[in-house]
Amino acid sequence: MNKKWNPKLTVKEENDTILSYHSTIPNYTNKQEVKEPLLFDIEPYNFFRIEGHIGKNYQEAITELTTLKDNYNLPFKVIALNAQSFVGKEVDITKHQGDWDDLELDYDMSRTKVFNSTQAVINWITLNKTKIIAESLMTDATIASLKNILNEVKTLLTDDLTEFLSNYKSFYEIFKNLNILFLFHRFCLTLNRTSLSVIAEDLIDHLDEINELFLEDPFTVIYNEAFKRWDVIYKELFLSTFLQKNKGFEHKAGVTKGGTFILVYSDSSIFKKTAIPPKQLALLTTITNYNTAINLGPGSQSIKDEITATVLLTKTNFDKVLPYNPKTLKDCKEQTESIKDNLIKLASYNLSTNYPKHMQDFFIGNLSSLLQFEAITVSNENSIPEKVILADFYIPYLCCSEGGNINIIIGNQQQTIGDFDPNDFNSDDFNTN
């Protein structure tokens, strides 16, 4: 192919100057500018032909292209976009790459406060264990179980905010049940007692310290704010969002100078799986069993219900919110069926005057299948391969710039007019400060 590719160069016996993907094979050329053309002046060329990535893992392809771009200082940008639809799904927040800035600081402060407060209660209960048991405020088994639960709670507050946010919903259930647990204990300490001993009052004070943490509930505030920001961030990862904001998509097996090269892939693994981590599930079960085992005497259940009602159970609603009103949808379906029947009757009447019976049945059958209210379920037998590049495009401009804009502000200093009288000219006449 080399000798047939460019007849003019073949006549001049300059086949070794033809640029090729195979220019590095033995005996092709000895010219360095042909073997490594990107090391030389590329000003005459305005297009980078990028091929060979379709079907590859998108992360590997991005790494390879970015490495080439950076090594050769090439003027274009590479981005990858997910072709999946995010509507009605929750994207796993652990896929977030970056810092949460102020939220990181707020989380660290709240985590430290919880850690210190719970540890202080554990230390105090350990130090006064004998007195607590002697006054029948708690049993030895209760104290051991309570200390174990508090120690486990501290481990749920991970160092990494993103990791904590991804499991927050199950953490909140634990947080909520712990609140109930401490309210139970507080009530038990005052039940049927006309007066409290010093040790009982101190124990109540320490339980109140924990309860104040639940009332403040800084983690819900952090969670809500983080997901509000994440809702904006993750949508930028998807092709559908990108298409709305950037116009001029084209496919020409590469990208122009100063353009953006777009790799399209499909990855459904980024959507969050709704499952409680085993460790949190075990702790939640322990706390629930602990609360169930507490006996408050006659009318125990009604007392428990009253105490439980004081906890802000509906503070954060984690139920899936439907994008429609189910009742309205039912009414709409009934109206749709009625309209469908009338359309088919009208079509049958009109067809009967112009087409034979077998043609009428054919048209009516197709019309009925088209007028379906329920969505048709498509088989996944030929599903799109995951995490591999399906297509590429480019836009002839750089999009999605990183970092902030740099503004250069030149001050307006008041200037004075120089003295250029030829009769008394000297060098000070140029000083206008």
Coordinates of C-alpha atoms in Angstrom, one line a residue:
M1 CA 0.0 0.0 0.0
N2 CA 2.9 2.3 0.7
K3 CA 3.9 2.4 -3.0
K4 CA 0.4 2.8 -4.2
W5 CA -0.8 5.4 -1.7
N6 CA 0.6 8.6 -3.2
P7 CA 1.6 8.3 -6.9
K8 CA 3.4 11.7 -7.0
L9 CA 5.7 10.7 -4.1
T10 CA 6.2 7.3 -5.6
V11 CA 7.5 8.9 -8.8
K12 CA 9.9 11.0 -6.8
E13 CA 10.9 7.9 -4.7
E14 CA 9.7 9.7 -1.6
N15 CA 7.4 7.0 -0.2
D16 CA 9.3 7.1 3.1
T17 CA 7.8 10.6 3.7
I18 CA 4.2 9.3 3.8
L19 CA 2.7 9.6 7.3
S20 CA 1.3 6.2 8.5
Y21 CA 0.2 4.3 11.6
H22 CA 2.8 1.8 10.6
S23 CA 5.7 4.2 10.1
T24 CA 7.7 2.6 13.0
I25 CA 7.9 -0.9 11.4
P26 CA 11.4 -1.9 10.1
N27 CA 12.4 -0.5 6.6
Y28 CA 9.5 1.8 6.3
T29 CA 11.4 5.1 6.8
N30 CA 14.5 6.5 8.5
K31 CA 13.0 10.0 8.8
Q32 CA 12.3 11.0 12.4
E33 CA 9.6 13.5 11.3
V34 CA 7.6 10.6 9.8
K35 CA 8.1 8.2 12.8
E36 CA 7.3 10.9 15.4
P37 CA 5.4 13.6 13.5
L38 CA 3.8 15.1 16.6
L39 CA 7.3 16.1 17.8
F40 CA 7.5 18.5 14.9
D41 CA 5.6 21.5 13.6
I42 CA 1.9 20.5 13.1
E43 CA 0.8 24.0 12.0
P44 CA -0.1 22.9 8.5
Y45 CA -2.6 20.4 9.9
N46 CA -5.9 21.4 11.4
F47 CA -7.4 17.9 12.3
F48 CA -6.3 15.1 14.6
R49 CA -7.5 11.7 13.2
I50 CA -8.2 9.6 16.3
E51 CA -9.1 6.0 15.6
G52 CA -9.0 2.5 17.1
H53 CA -10.9 3.2 20.3
I54 CA -14.4 1.9 19.4
G55 CA -15.1 -1.2 21.6
K56 CA -12.3 -0.4 24.1
N57 CA -12.9 0.3 27.8
Y58 CA -13.7 4.0 27.9
Q59 CA -11.4 4.6 30.9
E60 CA -8.4 3.0 29.2
A61 CA -9.1 5.0 26.0
I62 CA -9.3 8.3 27.9
T63 CA -6.1 7.6 29.7
E64 CA -4.3 6.7 26.5
L65 CA -5.6 9.8 24.6
T66 CA -5.0 12.1 27.5
T67 CA -1.4 10.9 27.8
L68 CA -0.8 11.5 24.1
K69 CA -2.4 14.9 24.3
D70 CA -0.3 16.0 27.3
N71 CA 3.0 14.4 26.1
Y72 CA 2.8 16.2 22.7
N73 CA 1.0 19.3 24.0
L74 CA -1.8 19.0 21.6
P75 CA -4.6 21.6 21.4
F76 CA -7.8 19.7 22.0
K77 CA -9.8 18.3 24.9
V78 CA -11.1 14.8 25.6
I79 CA -14.3 14.0 27.5
A80 CA -16.4 10.8 28.0
L81 CA -20.2 10.9 28.3
N82 CA -22.6 8.2 29.5
A83 CA -25.4 7.3 27.1
Q84 CA -27.6 5.8 29.9
S85 CA -30.7 7.7 31.1
F86 CA -30.6 9.0 34.7
V87 CA -34.3 9.8 34.9
G88 CA -35.9 8.1 37.9
K89 CA -32.6 6.7 39.1
E90 CA -30.1 7.6 41.7
V91 CA -26.5 7.9 40.7
D92 CA -24.1 6.5 43.3
I93 CA -22.5 9.5 45.1
T94 CA -19.2 7.5 45.5
K95 CA -18.7 8.1 41.8
H96 CA -18.0 11.8 42.7
Q97 CA -14.4 12.7 42.0
G98 CA -13.4 15.9 43.8
D99 CA -13.7 17.8 47.1
W100 CA -16.8 18.9 49.0
D101 CA -14.9 21.9 50.3
D102 CA -16.9 23.5 53.1
L103 CA -19.1 20.4 53.6
E104 CA -15.9 18.4 54.4
L105 CA -15.1 20.8 57.2
D106 CA -18.7 20.8 58.5
Y107 CA -18.7 17.0 58.5
D108 CA -15.4 16.7 60.3
M109 CA -16.6 19.1 63.0
S110 CA -19.8 17.2 63.5
R111 CA -18.1 13.8 63.4
T112 CA -15.6 14.9 66.0
K113 CA -18.3 16.2 68.3
V114 CA -20.2 12.9 68.1
F115 CA -17.1 11.0 68.7
N116 CA -16.0 13.0 71.7
S117 CA -19.5 13.1 73.2
T118 CA -20.1 9.4 72.9
Q119 CA -16.6 8.6 74.2
A120 CA -17.2 10.9 77.2
V121 CA -20.4 9.0 78.0
I122 CA -18.6 5.6 77.6
N123 CA -15.8 6.7 79.9
W124 CA -18.2 8.1 82.5
I125 CA -20.4 4.9 82.5
T126 CA -17.2 2.7 82.8
L127 CA -15.9 4.8 85.7
N128 CA -19.3 4.8 87.6
K129 CA -20.4 1.3 86.6
T130 CA -20.4 0.0 90.2
K131 CA -22.6 2.8 91.5
I132 CA -25.0 2.6 88.6
I133 CA -25.5 -1.2 89.2
A134 CA -25.7 -0.7 92.9
E135 CA -28.6 1.8 92.5
S136 CA -30.3 -0.5 90.0
L137 CA -30.2 2.2 87.3
M138 CA -28.8 -0.3 84.8
T139 CA -27.7 -4.0 84.8
D140 CA -24.2 -5.1 84.0
A141 CA -25.5 -6.7 80.7
T142 CA -27.3 -3.4 79.8
I143 CA -24.2 -1.4 80.3
A144 CA -22.0 -3.7 78.2
S145 CA -24.6 -3.7 75.4
L146 CA -24.9 0.1 75.5
K147 CA -21.2 0.7 75.4
N148 CA -20.9 -1.7 72.5
I149 CA -23.6 0.1 70.5
L150 CA -21.9 3.5 71.2
N151 CA -18.5 2.2 70.0
E152 CA -20.1 0.8 66.9
V153 CA -21.8 4.1 66.1
K154 CA -18.4 5.9 66.1
T155 CA -17.1 3.5 63.4
L156 CA -20.0 4.5 61.1
L157 CA -18.7 8.0 60.9
T158 CA -16.1 7.4 58.2
D159 CA -13.2 9.7 57.5
D160 CA -14.3 10.2 53.9
L161 CA -17.5 12.3 53.5
T162 CA -18.4 10.7 50.2
E163 CA -18.3 7.2 51.7
F164 CA -20.5 8.4 54.6
L165 CA -23.0 10.1 52.2
S166 CA -23.4 6.9 50.2
N167 CA -24.6 5.0 53.2
Y168 CA -26.4 7.8 55.0
K169 CA -29.9 6.5 54.6
S170 CA -29.2 3.4 56.6
F171 CA -27.1 5.5 59.1
Y172 CA -30.1 7.7 59.6
E173 CA -32.2 4.7 60.6
I174 CA -29.5 3.8 63.2
F175 CA -29.3 7.4 64.3
K176 CA -33.1 7.6 64.7
N177 CA -33.3 4.3 66.7
L178 CA -30.5 5.4 69.0
N179 CA -32.5 8.6 69.8
I180 CA -35.4 6.4 70.8
L181 CA -33.0 4.2 72.8
F182 CA -31.7 7.1 74.9
L183 CA -35.2 8.5 75.4
F184 CA -36.3 5.1 76.8
H185 CA -33.4 5.0 79.2
R186 CA -34.0 8.6 80.4
F187 CA -37.7 7.7 81.0
C188 CA -36.8 4.6 82.9
L189 CA -34.5 6.5 85.2
T190 CA -37.3 8.8 86.3
L191 CA -40.1 6.2 86.3
N192 CA -41.8 5.7 89.7
R193 CA -39.0 7.8 91.4
T194 CA -40.0 10.7 93.7
S195 CA -36.4 11.8 93.9
L196 CA -33.2 11.2 92.1
S197 CA -29.7 10.4 93.5
V198 CA -26.7 12.3 92.4
I199 CA -25.5 9.4 90.2
A200 CA -28.9 9.1 88.6
E201 CA -29.0 12.8 87.8
D202 CA -25.4 12.6 86.4
L203 CA -26.4 9.6 84.2
I204 CA -29.5 11.5 82.9
D205 CA -27.2 14.5 82.1
H206 CA -24.9 12.3 80.1
L207 CA -27.8 10.8 78.2
D208 CA -29.1 14.3 77.5
E209 CA -25.7 15.1 75.9
I210 CA -26.2 12.3 73.4
N211 CA -29.9 13.3 72.8
E212 CA -28.8 16.9 72.0
L213 CA -26.7 15.5 69.1
F214 CA -29.8 13.9 67.7
L215 CA -31.8 17.1 68.0
E216 CA -29.1 19.1 66.2
D217 CA -28.8 16.4 63.5
P218 CA -26.1 18.1 61.5
F219 CA -25.7 15.1 59.3
T220 CA -29.1 15.5 57.7
V221 CA -28.2 19.1 56.8
I222 CA -24.9 18.0 55.3
Y223 CA -26.6 15.2 53.4
N224 CA -29.3 17.4 51.9
E225 CA -26.8 20.0 50.8
A226 CA -24.4 17.5 49.4
F227 CA -27.1 15.8 47.3
K228 CA -28.4 19.1 46.1
R229 CA -24.9 19.8 44.7
W230 CA -24.5 16.2 43.5
D231 CA -27.8 16.4 41.6
V232 CA -26.2 19.2 39.5
I233 CA -22.7 17.6 39.2
Y234 CA -23.7 14.1 38.1
K235 CA -26.0 15.2 35.3
E236 CA -23.0 16.7 33.5
L237 CA -21.6 13.1 33.1
F238 CA -24.5 12.1 30.8
L239 CA -24.8 12.6 27.0
S240 CA -28.4 13.8 27.3
T241 CA -27.4 16.8 29.4
F242 CA -24.4 17.6 27.3
L243 CA -26.5 17.7 24.1
Q244 CA -28.8 20.3 25.7
K245 CA -25.9 22.7 26.5
N246 CA -23.5 22.1 23.6
K247 CA -24.5 22.4 19.9
G248 CA -22.7 21.4 16.7
F249 CA -22.0 17.7 17.3
E250 CA -20.3 16.0 14.3
H251 CA -18.5 12.7 13.6
K252 CA -15.4 12.7 11.5
A253 CA -13.2 10.1 13.1
G254 CA -11.3 12.7 15.1
V255 CA -11.3 16.3 16.3
T256 CA -10.2 19.7 15.0
K257 CA -7.6 21.9 16.6
G258 CA -9.1 23.7 19.6
G259 CA -12.0 21.3 19.7
T260 CA -13.5 18.8 22.1
F261 CA -13.3 15.1 21.4
I262 CA -16.3 13.2 22.8
L263 CA -16.3 9.5 23.6
V264 CA -19.8 7.9 24.2
Y265 CA -20.2 4.8 26.4
S266 CA -22.8 3.1 28.4
D267 CA -22.4 2.3 32.1
S268 CA -25.3 1.4 34.4
S269 CA -23.1 0.4 37.3
I270 CA -23.0 4.0 38.4
F271 CA -26.6 3.8 39.7
K272 CA -26.9 3.2 43.4
K273 CA -28.0 -0.2 44.6
T274 CA -30.6 0.2 47.3
A275 CA -29.1 -2.2 49.9
I276 CA -28.1 -1.6 53.5
P277 CA -24.4 -2.5 54.2
P278 CA -24.2 -5.7 56.3
K279 CA -22.4 -4.0 59.1
Q280 CA -25.0 -1.2 59.4
L281 CA -27.8 -3.8 59.1
A282 CA -26.3 -5.8 62.0
L283 CA -26.0 -2.7 64.2
L284 CA -29.5 -1.6 63.3
T285 CA -30.9 -5.0 64.3
T286 CA -29.0 -4.9 67.6
I287 CA -30.4 -1.5 68.5
T288 CA -33.9 -2.5 67.5
N289 CA -33.7 -5.6 69.6
Y290 CA -32.3 -3.6 72.5
N291 CA -35.2 -1.2 72.3
T292 CA -37.7 -4.0 72.1
A293 CA -36.3 -5.7 75.2
I294 CA -36.8 -2.6 77.4
N295 CA -39.7 -3.2 79.7
L296 CA -41.4 -0.1 81.1
G297 CA -44.0 -2.0 83.1
P298 CA -47.8 -1.9 82.6
G299 CA -48.8 0.0 79.5
S300 CA -45.3 -0.4 78.2
Q301 CA -46.2 -0.3 74.5
S302 CA -48.2 2.9 74.8
I303 CA -45.4 4.6 76.6
K304 CA -42.9 3.4 74.0
D305 CA -45.2 4.7 71.2
E306 CA -45.5 8.1 72.9
I307 CA -41.7 8.4 73.3
T308 CA -41.1 7.2 69.8
A309 CA -43.5 9.9 68.5
T310 CA -41.3 12.6 70.0
V311 CA -38.5 11.6 67.6
L312 CA -38.4 13.4 64.3
L313 CA -39.2 10.3 62.3
T314 CA -40.3 12.2 59.2
K315 CA -37.4 14.7 59.2
T316 CA -35.9 13.1 56.1
N317 CA -38.2 11.2 53.8
F318 CA -36.3 8.5 52.0
D319 CA -39.4 7.0 50.2
K320 CA -39.1 7.0 46.5
V321 CA -41.0 10.0 45.0
L322 CA -42.9 9.1 41.9
P323 CA -42.7 11.7 39.1
Y324 CA -46.5 11.5 38.7
N325 CA -49.7 11.3 40.7
P326 CA -50.8 7.6 40.8
K327 CA -54.5 8.5 41.1
T328 CA -54.3 10.9 38.2
L329 CA -52.4 8.2 36.2
K330 CA -55.3 5.7 36.9
D331 CA -57.9 8.2 35.7
C332 CA -55.8 9.0 32.6
K333 CA -55.5 5.2 31.8
E334 CA -59.3 4.9 31.9
Q335 CA -59.8 7.9 29.7
T336 CA -57.1 6.6 27.3
E337 CA -58.9 3.2 26.9
S338 CA -62.1 5.0 26.2
I339 CA -60.5 7.2 23.5
K340 CA -58.7 4.1 22.1
D341 CA -62.0 2.3 21.7
N342 CA -63.6 5.3 19.9
L343 CA -60.7 5.7 17.6
I344 CA -60.8 2.0 16.6
K345 CA -64.6 2.2 16.0
L346 CA -64.1 5.3 13.9
A347 CA -61.2 3.7 11.9
S348 CA -63.3 0.5 11.4
Y349 CA -66.2 2.6 10.0
N350 CA -63.9 4.5 7.6
L351 CA -62.0 1.5 6.5
S352 CA -65.1 -0.6 5.8
T353 CA -66.1 1.7 2.9
N354 CA -62.7 1.6 1.1
Y355 CA -60.9 -1.7 1.9
P356 CA -61.7 -5.4 1.9
K357 CA -62.2 -7.3 5.1
H358 CA -58.6 -8.8 5.3
M359 CA -57.1 -5.3 4.8
Q360 CA -59.4 -3.9 7.5
D361 CA -58.3 -6.5 10.0
F362 CA -54.7 -5.8 9.2
F363 CA -55.0 -2.0 9.7
I364 CA -57.1 -2.4 12.9
G365 CA -54.7 -4.9 14.3
N366 CA -51.7 -2.5 13.8
L367 CA -53.7 0.4 15.1
S368 CA -54.6 -1.5 18.3
S369 CA -51.0 -2.4 19.0
L370 CA -49.9 1.2 18.6
L371 CA -52.5 2.6 21.0
Q372 CA -51.1 0.8 24.1
F373 CA -51.1 2.7 27.3
E374 CA -48.6 0.5 29.1
A375 CA -44.9 0.7 28.0
I376 CA -43.7 -2.2 26.0
T377 CA -40.9 -4.2 27.8
V378 CA -37.9 -4.7 25.7
S379 CA -35.8 -7.9 26.0
N380 CA -32.3 -7.4 27.3
E381 CA -30.9 -10.3 25.2
N382 CA -29.2 -7.8 22.9
S383 CA -28.3 -5.2 25.6
I384 CA -25.7 -2.6 24.9
P385 CA -22.2 -3.6 26.2
E386 CA -21.1 -1.8 29.3
K387 CA -18.1 0.5 29.8
V388 CA -16.9 0.3 26.2
I389 CA -16.9 3.1 23.7
L390 CA -19.8 3.0 21.4
A391 CA -19.3 6.1 19.3
D392 CA -17.3 9.3 19.1
F393 CA -18.1 12.9 18.1
Y394 CA -16.5 16.3 18.2
I395 CA -17.4 19.9 18.6
P396 CA -15.1 22.5 17.1
Y397 CA -14.6 24.4 20.3
L398 CA -13.5 23.8 23.9
C399 CA -16.3 23.0 26.3
C400 CA -16.7 22.6 30.0
S401 CA -13.7 24.7 31.0
E402 CA -12.1 23.9 34.3
G403 CA -11.3 26.4 37.0
G404 CA -12.4 30.0 37.3
N405 CA -11.9 32.9 35.0
I406 CA -8.9 35.1 35.3
N407 CA -9.8 38.8 35.2
I408 CA -7.1 41.4 34.7
I409 CA -8.1 44.7 36.0
I410 CA -6.1 47.8 35.0
G411 CA -6.6 50.7 37.4
N412 CA -7.5 54.1 36.1
Q413 CA -4.9 56.4 37.6
Q414 CA -5.4 60.1 37.0
Q415 CA -2.8 61.3 34.6
T416 CA -1.3 64.8 34.2
I417 CA -0.4 66.5 30.9
G418 CA 3.3 66.7 30.2
D419 CA 5.0 70.0 29.6
F420 CA 6.4 70.0 26.0
D421 CA 7.2 73.7 25.7
P422 CA 10.3 73.7 23.4
N423 CA 11.7 76.8 25.1
D424 CA 12.3 75.1 28.5
F425 CA 12.3 71.4 27.4
N426 CA 14.1 68.9 29.8
S427 CA 13.8 65.2 30.8
D428 CA 11.3 66.0 33.6
D429 CA 8.7 67.0 31.1
F430 CA 8.1 63.2 30.5
N431 CA 7.2 62.6 34.1
T432 CA 3.4 62.5 34.2
N433 CA 3.0 60.8 37.7

